[in-house]
Coordinates of C-alpha atoms in Angstrom, one line a residue:
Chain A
X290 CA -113.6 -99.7 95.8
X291 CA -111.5 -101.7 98.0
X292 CA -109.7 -104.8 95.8
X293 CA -108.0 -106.6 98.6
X294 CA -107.9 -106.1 102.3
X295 CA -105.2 -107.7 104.4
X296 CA -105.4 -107.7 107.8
X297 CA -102.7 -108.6 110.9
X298 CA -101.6 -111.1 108.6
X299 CA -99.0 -113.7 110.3
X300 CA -97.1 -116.3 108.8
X301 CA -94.6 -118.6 109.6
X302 CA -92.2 -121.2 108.2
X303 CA -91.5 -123.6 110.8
X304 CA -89.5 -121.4 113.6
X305 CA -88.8 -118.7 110.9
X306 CA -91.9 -115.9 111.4
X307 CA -91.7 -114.1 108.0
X308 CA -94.7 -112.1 108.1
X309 CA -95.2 -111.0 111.5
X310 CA -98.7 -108.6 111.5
X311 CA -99.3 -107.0 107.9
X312 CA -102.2 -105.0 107.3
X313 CA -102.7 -103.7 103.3
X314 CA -105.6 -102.1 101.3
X315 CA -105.5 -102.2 97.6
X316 CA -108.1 -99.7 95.5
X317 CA -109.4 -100.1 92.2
X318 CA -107.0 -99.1 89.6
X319 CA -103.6 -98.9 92.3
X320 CA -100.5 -100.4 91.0
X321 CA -98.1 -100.9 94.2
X322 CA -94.8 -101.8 93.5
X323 CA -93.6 -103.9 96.8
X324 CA -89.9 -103.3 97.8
X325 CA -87.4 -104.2 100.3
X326 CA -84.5 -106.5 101.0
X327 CA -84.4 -110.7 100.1
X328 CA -86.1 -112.5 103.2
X329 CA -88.5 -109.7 103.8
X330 CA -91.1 -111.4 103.3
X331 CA -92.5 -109.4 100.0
X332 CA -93.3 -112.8 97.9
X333 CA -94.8 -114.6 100.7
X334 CA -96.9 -111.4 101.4
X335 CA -98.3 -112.2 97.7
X336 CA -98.6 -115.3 97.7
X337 CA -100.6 -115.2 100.8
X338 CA -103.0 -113.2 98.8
X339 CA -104.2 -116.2 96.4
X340 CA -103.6 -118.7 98.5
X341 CA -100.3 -120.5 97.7
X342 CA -99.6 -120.3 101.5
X343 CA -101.7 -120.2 103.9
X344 CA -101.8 -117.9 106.8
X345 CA -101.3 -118.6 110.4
X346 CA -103.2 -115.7 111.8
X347 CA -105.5 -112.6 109.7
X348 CA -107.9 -112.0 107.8
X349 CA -108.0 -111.4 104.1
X350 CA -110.5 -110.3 102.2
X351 CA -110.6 -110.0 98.3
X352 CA -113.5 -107.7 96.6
X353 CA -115.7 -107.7 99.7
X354 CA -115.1 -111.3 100.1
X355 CA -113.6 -112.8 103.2
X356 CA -111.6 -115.6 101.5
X357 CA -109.6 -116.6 104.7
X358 CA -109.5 -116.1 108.3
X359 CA -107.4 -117.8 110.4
X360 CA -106.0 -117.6 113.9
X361 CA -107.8 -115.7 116.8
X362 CA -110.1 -113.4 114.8
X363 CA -113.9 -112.6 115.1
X364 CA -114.8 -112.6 111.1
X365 CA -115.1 -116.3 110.1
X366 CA -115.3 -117.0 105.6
X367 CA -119.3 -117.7 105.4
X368 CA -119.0 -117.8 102.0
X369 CA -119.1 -121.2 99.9
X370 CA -116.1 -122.8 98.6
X371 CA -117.4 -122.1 94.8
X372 CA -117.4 -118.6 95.7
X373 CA -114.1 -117.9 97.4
X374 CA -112.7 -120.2 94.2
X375 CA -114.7 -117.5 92.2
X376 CA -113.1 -114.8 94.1
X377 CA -109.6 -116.1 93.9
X378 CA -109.9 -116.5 90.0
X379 CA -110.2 -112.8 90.1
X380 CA -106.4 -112.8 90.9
X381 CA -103.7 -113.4 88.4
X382 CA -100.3 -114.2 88.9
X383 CA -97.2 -114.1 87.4
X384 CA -94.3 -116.1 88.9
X385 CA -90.3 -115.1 88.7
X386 CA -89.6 -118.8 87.1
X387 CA -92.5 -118.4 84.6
X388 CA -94.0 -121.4 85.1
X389 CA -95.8 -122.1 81.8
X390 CA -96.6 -125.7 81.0
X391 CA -93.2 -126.9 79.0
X392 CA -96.1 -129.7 77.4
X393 CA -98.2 -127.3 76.0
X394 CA -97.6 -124.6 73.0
X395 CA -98.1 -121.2 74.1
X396 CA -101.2 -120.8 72.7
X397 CA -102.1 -124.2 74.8
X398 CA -100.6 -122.5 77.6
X399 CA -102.9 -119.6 77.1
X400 CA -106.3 -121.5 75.9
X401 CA -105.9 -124.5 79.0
X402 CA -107.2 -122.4 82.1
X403 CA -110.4 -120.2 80.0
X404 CA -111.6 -123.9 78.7
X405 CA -111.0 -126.2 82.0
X406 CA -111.9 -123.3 84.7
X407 CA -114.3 -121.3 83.2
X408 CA -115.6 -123.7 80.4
X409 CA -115.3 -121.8 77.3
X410 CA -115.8 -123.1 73.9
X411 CA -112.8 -123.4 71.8
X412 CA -113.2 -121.5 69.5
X413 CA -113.6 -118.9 71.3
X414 CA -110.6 -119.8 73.9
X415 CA -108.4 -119.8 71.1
X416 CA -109.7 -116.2 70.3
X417 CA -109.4 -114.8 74.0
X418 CA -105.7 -116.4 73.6
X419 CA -104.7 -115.0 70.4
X420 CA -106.2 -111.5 71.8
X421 CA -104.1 -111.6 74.9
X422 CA -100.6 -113.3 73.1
X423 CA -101.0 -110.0 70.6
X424 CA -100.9 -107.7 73.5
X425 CA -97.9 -109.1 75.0
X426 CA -96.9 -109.4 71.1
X427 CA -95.8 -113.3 70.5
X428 CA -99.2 -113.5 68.6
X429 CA -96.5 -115.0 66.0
X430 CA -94.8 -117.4 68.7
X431 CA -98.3 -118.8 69.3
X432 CA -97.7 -122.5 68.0
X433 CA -93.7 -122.6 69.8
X434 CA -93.3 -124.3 72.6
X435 CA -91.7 -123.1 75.5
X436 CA -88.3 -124.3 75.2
X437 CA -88.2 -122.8 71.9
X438 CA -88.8 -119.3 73.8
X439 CA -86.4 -116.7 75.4
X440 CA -86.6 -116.3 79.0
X441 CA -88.6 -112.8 78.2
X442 CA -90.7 -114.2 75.5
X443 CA -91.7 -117.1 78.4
X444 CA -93.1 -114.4 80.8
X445 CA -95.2 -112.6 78.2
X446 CA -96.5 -115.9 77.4
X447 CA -97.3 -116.0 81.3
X448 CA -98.3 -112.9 81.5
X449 CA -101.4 -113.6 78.6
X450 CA -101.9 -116.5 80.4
X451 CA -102.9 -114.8 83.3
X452 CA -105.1 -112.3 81.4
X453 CA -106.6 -114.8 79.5
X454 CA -109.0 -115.6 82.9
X455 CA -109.5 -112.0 82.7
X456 CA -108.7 -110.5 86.6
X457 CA -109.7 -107.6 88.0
X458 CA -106.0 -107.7 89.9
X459 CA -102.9 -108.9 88.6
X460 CA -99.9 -110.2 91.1
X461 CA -96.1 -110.1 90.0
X462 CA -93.4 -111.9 92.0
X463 CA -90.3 -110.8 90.9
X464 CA -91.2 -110.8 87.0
X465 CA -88.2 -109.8 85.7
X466 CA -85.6 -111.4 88.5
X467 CA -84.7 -114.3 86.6
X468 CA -84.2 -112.9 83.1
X469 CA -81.1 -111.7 81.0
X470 CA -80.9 -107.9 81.4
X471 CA -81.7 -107.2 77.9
X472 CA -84.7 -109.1 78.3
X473 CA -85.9 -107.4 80.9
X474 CA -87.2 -104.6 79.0
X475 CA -89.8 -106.1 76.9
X476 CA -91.5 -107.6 80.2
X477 CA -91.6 -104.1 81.7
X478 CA -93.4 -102.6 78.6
X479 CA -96.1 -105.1 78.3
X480 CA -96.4 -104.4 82.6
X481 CA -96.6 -100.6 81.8
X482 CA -99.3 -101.3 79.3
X483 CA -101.4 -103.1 82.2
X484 CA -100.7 -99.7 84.2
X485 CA -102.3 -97.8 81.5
X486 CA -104.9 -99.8 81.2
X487 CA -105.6 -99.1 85.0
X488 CA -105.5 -102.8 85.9
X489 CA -105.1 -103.3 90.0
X490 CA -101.6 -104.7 90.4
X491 CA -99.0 -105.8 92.9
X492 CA -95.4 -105.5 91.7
X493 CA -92.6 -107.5 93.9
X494 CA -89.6 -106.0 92.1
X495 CA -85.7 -105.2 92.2
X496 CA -86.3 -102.9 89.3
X497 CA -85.9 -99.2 91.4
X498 CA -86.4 -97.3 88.2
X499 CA -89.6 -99.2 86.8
X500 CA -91.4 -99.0 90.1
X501 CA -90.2 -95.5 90.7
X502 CA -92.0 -94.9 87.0
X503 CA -95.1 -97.1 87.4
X504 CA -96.5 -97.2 90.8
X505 CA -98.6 -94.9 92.2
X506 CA -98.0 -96.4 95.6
X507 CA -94.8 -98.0 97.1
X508 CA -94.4 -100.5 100.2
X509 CA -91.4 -101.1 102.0
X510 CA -90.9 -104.3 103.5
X511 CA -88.8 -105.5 106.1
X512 CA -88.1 -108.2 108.5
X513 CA -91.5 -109.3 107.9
X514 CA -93.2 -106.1 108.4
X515 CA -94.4 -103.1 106.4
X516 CA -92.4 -100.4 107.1
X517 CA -93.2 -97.7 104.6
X518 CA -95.9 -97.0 102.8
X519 CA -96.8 -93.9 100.6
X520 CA -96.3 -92.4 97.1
X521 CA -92.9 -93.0 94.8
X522 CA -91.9 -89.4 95.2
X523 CA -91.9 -89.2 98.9
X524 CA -90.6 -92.6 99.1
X525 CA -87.6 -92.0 96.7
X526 CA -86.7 -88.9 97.2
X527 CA -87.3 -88.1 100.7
X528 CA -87.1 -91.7 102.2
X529 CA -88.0 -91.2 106.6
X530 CA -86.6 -94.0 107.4
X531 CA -82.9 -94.9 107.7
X532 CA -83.1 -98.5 106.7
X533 CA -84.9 -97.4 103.6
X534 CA -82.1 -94.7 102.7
X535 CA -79.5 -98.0 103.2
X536 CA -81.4 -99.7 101.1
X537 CA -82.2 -97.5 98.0
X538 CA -77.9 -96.5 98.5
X539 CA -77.5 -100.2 98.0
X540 CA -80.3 -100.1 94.7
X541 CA -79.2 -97.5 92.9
Chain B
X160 CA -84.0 -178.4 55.2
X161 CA -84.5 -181.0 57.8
X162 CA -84.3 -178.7 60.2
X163 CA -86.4 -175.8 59.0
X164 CA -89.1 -178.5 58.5
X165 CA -88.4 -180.0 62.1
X166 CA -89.2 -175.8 63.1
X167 CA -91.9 -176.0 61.3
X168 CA -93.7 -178.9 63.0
X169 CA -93.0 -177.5 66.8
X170 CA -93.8 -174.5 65.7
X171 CA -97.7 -174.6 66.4
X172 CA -97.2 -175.5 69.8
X173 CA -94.7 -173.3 70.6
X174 CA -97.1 -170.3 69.3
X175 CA -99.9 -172.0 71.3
X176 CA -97.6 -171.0 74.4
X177 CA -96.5 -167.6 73.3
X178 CA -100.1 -166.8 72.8
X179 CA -100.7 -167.7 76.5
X180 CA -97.2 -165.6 77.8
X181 CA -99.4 -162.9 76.0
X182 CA -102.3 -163.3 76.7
X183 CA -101.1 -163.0 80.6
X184 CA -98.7 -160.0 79.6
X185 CA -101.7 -157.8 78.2
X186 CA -103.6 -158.3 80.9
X187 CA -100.9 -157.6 83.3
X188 CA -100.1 -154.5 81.8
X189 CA -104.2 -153.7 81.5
X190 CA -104.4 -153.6 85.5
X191 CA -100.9 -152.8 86.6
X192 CA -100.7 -149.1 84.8
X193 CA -104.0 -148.1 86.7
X194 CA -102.8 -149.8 89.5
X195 CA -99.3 -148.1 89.5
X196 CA -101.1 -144.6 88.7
X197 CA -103.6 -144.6 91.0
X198 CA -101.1 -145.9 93.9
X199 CA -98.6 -143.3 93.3
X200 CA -100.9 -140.4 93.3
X201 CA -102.3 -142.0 96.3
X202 CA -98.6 -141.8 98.0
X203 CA -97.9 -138.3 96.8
X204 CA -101.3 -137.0 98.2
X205 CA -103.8 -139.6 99.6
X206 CA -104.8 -140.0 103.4
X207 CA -101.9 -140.9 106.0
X208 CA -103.7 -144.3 106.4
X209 CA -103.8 -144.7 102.3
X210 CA -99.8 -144.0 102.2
X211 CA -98.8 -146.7 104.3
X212 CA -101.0 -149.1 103.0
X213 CA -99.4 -148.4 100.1
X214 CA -95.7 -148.1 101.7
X215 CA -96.5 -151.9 102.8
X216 CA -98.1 -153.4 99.2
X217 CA -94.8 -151.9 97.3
X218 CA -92.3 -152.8 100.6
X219 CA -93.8 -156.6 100.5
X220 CA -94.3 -157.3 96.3
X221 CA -91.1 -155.3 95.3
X222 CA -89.1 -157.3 98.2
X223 CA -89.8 -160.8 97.5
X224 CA -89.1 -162.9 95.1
X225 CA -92.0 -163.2 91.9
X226 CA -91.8 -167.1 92.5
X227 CA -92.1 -167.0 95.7
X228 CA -95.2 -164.9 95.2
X229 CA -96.6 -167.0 92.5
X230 CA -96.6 -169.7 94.9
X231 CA -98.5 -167.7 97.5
X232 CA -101.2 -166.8 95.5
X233 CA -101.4 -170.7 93.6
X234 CA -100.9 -172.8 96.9
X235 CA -101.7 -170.4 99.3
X236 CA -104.6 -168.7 98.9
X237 CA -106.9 -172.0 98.1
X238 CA -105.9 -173.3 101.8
X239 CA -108.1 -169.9 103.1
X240 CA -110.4 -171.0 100.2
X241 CA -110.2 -168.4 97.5
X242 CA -109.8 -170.3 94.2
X243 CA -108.6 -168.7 91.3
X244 CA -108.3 -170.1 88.0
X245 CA -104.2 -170.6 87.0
X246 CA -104.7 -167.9 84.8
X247 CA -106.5 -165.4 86.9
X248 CA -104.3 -166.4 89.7
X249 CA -101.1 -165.4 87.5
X250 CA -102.5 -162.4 86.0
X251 CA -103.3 -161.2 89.8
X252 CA -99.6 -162.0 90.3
X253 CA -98.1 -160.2 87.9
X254 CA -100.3 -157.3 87.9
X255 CA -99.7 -156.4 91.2
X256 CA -96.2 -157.3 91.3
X257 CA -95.8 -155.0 88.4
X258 CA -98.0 -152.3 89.7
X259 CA -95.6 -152.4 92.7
X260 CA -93.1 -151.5 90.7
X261 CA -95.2 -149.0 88.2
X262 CA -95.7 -147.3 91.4
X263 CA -92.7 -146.3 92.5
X264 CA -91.6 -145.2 88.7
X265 CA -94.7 -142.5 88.8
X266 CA -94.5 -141.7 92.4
X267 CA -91.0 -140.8 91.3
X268 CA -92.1 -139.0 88.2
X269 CA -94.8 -137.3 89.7
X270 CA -92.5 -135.8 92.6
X271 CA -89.4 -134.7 90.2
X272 CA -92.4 -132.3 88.7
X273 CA -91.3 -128.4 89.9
X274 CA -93.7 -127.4 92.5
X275 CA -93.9 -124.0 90.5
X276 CA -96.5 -126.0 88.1
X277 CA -98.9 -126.8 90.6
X278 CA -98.7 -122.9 91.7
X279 CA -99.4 -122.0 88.3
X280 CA -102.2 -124.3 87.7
X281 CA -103.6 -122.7 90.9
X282 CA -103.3 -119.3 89.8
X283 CA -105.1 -120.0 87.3
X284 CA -108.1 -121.9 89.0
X285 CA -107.7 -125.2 88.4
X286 CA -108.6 -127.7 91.1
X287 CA -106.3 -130.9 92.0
X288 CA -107.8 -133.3 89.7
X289 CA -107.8 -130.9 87.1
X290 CA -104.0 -130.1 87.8
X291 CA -103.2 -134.1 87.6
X292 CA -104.6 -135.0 84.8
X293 CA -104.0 -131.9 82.4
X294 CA -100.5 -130.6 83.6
X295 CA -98.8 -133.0 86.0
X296 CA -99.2 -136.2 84.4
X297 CA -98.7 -136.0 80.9
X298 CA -95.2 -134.2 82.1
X299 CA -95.1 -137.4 84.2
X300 CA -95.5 -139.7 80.7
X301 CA -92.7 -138.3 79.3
X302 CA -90.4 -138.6 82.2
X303 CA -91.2 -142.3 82.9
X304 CA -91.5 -143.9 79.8
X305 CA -87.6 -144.9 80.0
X306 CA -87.6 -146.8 83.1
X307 CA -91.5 -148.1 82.1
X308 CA -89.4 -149.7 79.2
X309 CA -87.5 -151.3 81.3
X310 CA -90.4 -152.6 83.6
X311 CA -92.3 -153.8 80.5
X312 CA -88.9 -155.5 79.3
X313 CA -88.5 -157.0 82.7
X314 CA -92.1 -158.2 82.6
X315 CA -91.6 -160.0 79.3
X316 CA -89.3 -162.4 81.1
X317 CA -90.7 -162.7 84.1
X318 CA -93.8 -164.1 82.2
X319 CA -91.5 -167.5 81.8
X320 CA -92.1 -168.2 85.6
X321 CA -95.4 -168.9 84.1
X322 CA -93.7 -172.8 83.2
X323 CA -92.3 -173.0 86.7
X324 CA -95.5 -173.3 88.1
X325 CA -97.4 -175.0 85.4
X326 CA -98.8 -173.2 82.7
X327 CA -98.0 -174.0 79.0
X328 CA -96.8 -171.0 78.3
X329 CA -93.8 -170.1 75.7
X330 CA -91.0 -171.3 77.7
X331 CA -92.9 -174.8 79.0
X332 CA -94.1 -175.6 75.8
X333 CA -90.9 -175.2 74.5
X334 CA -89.1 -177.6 77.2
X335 CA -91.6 -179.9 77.3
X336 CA -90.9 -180.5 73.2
X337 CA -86.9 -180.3 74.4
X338 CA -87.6 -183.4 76.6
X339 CA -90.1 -185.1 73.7
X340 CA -87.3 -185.0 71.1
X341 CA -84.2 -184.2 73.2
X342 CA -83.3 -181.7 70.9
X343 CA -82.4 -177.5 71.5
X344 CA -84.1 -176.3 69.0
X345 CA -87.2 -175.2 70.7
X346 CA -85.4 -173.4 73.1
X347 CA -83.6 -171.4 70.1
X348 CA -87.0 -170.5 68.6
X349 CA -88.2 -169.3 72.1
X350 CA -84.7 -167.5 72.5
X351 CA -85.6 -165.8 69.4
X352 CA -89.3 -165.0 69.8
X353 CA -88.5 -163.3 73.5
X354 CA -86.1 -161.2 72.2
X355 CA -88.4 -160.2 69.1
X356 CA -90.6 -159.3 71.8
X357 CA -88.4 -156.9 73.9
X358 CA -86.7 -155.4 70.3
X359 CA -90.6 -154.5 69.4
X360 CA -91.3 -153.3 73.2
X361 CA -88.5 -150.9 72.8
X362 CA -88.7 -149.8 69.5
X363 CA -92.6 -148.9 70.7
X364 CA -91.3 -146.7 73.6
X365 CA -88.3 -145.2 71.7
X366 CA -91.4 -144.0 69.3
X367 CA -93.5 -143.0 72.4
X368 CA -90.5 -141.1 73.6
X369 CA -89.6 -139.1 70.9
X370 CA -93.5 -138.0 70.4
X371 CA -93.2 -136.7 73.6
X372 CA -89.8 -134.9 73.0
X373 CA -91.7 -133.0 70.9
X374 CA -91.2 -130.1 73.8
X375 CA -87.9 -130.8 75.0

């Protein structure tokens, strides 16, 4: 089953074209780790996918539903705005600065999205969040606030956030760029118990090793365009192409 | 004790004009923060046409002079025959004078909130209103409560132009005894009662401020 389709995407910051035709399908159960140099255009690529910027030209289409088309394409979005909000709610994401709500505990972090999006009772809210914070294992942490929390302990609190809407695809920009490097670790482990799981996920990483480990699909990015895609053995130990040889030198 | 009872005796009138500075300050207050909300969130986000409608009401009431504007609305407006009552008139006043300024103070709070909590909000499904009003503006509280102190300070004081143009409120009560019995005293006893006023204003935001330091 086809999760997300991405096709010819463009997009553009002013005169800066950072995505310059990207075509991407993601199966059921893949866990794609997206690589390549800064200004490649790997973040925007994901956050064209739930709509945190909008695309100047493509089509993308997100469990058989054509949630955007823009630019000179012949497939228009005939579905209704509720269900292309449904569709998007389908996607998670977790964000390199965290982006919990510093006014709300983490359990209010967690609870805030299941009861104003979806409309479920507290009660059970607070049991969906107490579920999820467990798994990422700050059941404990649950009444702290965010300030009270290590950089690492922040992004598992994002991380049940995001599963507390329960998606069938999880996105990560850079989840582990902006922490301590003995926090790092902790964030991995709770990603890598996603991957057993089989949840559909998007990795944007640094982190050679752990997407050499986890994915079962790698994409190289670069200058805006896709320029590898295929399985972590071929692509790290027989790399094609020369700017991808620089590149893993440079990483590892 | 001649003068504590000489206190006492002006005292009833000089409360008579404090409850009328009041009485204009809470209603001030009750339609300048909606005012001041609704206007900045109308600059951060509204229609083109709604921002510079909104660029000219804070340019115009936060670049004149309150007297001047007072006299506007009490002289002016009756010539093209709207006719307020003094106190309406002054309450309209103030409330948009200080909404003006309200404005600006959560436009400003509103815009130093990371862009990264919208995103998230998103992510998670929520719509605009929904973002506003469950994770940008209570950040937004916390940030403008100190310079909302000072606007609710200011206000205090700008409630004596009230005597200026006629009202018997704290301040013209207390000058028209001055001229009655030629004596200071009144003006002591309203020296005192503004400044119990502020010292209580602030002590209430210094409370509101640290409940919502709670997360800091």
């Amino acid at each position: 089953m086809t999760m997300i389709r991405m096709l010819d995407i463009h997009k553009h910051f002013g005169s800066l074209n950072v995505l310059k035709g990207v075509s991407l399908e993601v199966k059921k159960g893949e866990i794609i780790a997206i690589i390549g140099p800064s200004g490649s255009g790997k973040s925007t690529l994901l956050r064209c996918m739930n709509q945190l910027e909008t695309i100047d030209q493509g089509i993308i289409e997100i469990e058989g539903v054509v949630v955007e088309a823009a630019g000179n394409v012949d497939v228009k979005v005939t579905a209704s705005t509720q269900e292309v909000r449904a569709t998007y709610r389908k996607m998670g994401m977790v964000f390199q600065g965290f982006n919990l709500f510093p006014h709300m505990t983490a359990l209010g972090n967690v609870v805030e999205a299941p009861m104003l999006v979806n409309k479920v009772a507290k009660d059970d809210a607070i049991q969906i969040a107490e579920k999820q914070l467990a798994k990422v294992g700050l059941l404990e942490k649950k009444d702290a606030y965010p300030s009270k929390l290590s950089g690492g302990q922040k992004q598992r609190v994002a991380i049940a956030r995001a599963l507390a809407m329960n998606p069938d695809i999880m996105l990560f920009d850079e989840p582990t760029s902006a922490l301590d490097p003995e926090l790092i670790g902790e964030v991995l482990s709770v990603i890598k118990t996603l991957a057993q799981e089989h949840m559909t996920m998007l990795i944007v990483t640094h982190e050679m090793g752990f997407a050499k480990e986890i994915s079962d699909r790698v994409i190289f990015m670069d200058d805006g365009k896709i320029l590898e895609d295929s399985n972590p053995k071929d692509f790290f130990e027989n790399p094609r192409h020369p700017r991808i040889k620089t590149f893993l030198e440079k990483m590892l | 004790m001649d003068q504590m009872d000489y206190v006492l005796s002006i005292l009833p009138f000089i409360l008579s004009g404090l409850k009328l500075t009041a009485k204009v300050y809470v209603f001030t207050l009750v339609f300048a923060l909606p005012l001041g909300l609704l206007a900045a969130i109308g600059k951060v986000k509204g229609p083109k046409l709604l921002q510079k409608i909104l660029y000219l009401y804070t340019w115009i009431w936060r670049g004149t002079p309150l007297l001047l504007q007072l006299f506007f609305v009490f002289y002016g407006l009756p010539i093209i025959g709207i006719r307020l009552s003094p106190f309406a008139a002054a309450t309209v006043t103030y409330a948009l004078n200080s909404g003006a300024y309200l404005t600006e103070i959560f436009r400003g709070g509103i815009e130093s909130i990371d862009k990264g909590q919208y995103e998230a909000a998103k992510a998670l499904g929520m719509t605009y209103p929904q973002t506003m009003r469950r994770i940008i503006i209570p950040q937004t509280v916390r940030r403008v409560l100190p310079p909302s102190c000072s606007e609710a300070v200011n206000l205090v004081k700008e409630t004596a132009l009230l005597a200026v143009i006629g009202m018997p409120d704290l301040l013209r009560i207390s000058t028209q005894i001055f001229t009655r019995d030629f004596n200071i005293t009144p003006f002591i006893v309203a020296f005192g009662l503004y400044l119990i006023i502020s010292s209580v204003l602030v002590k209430l935001f210094g409370t509101l401020e640290k409940k919502y330091s709670i997360y800091d």
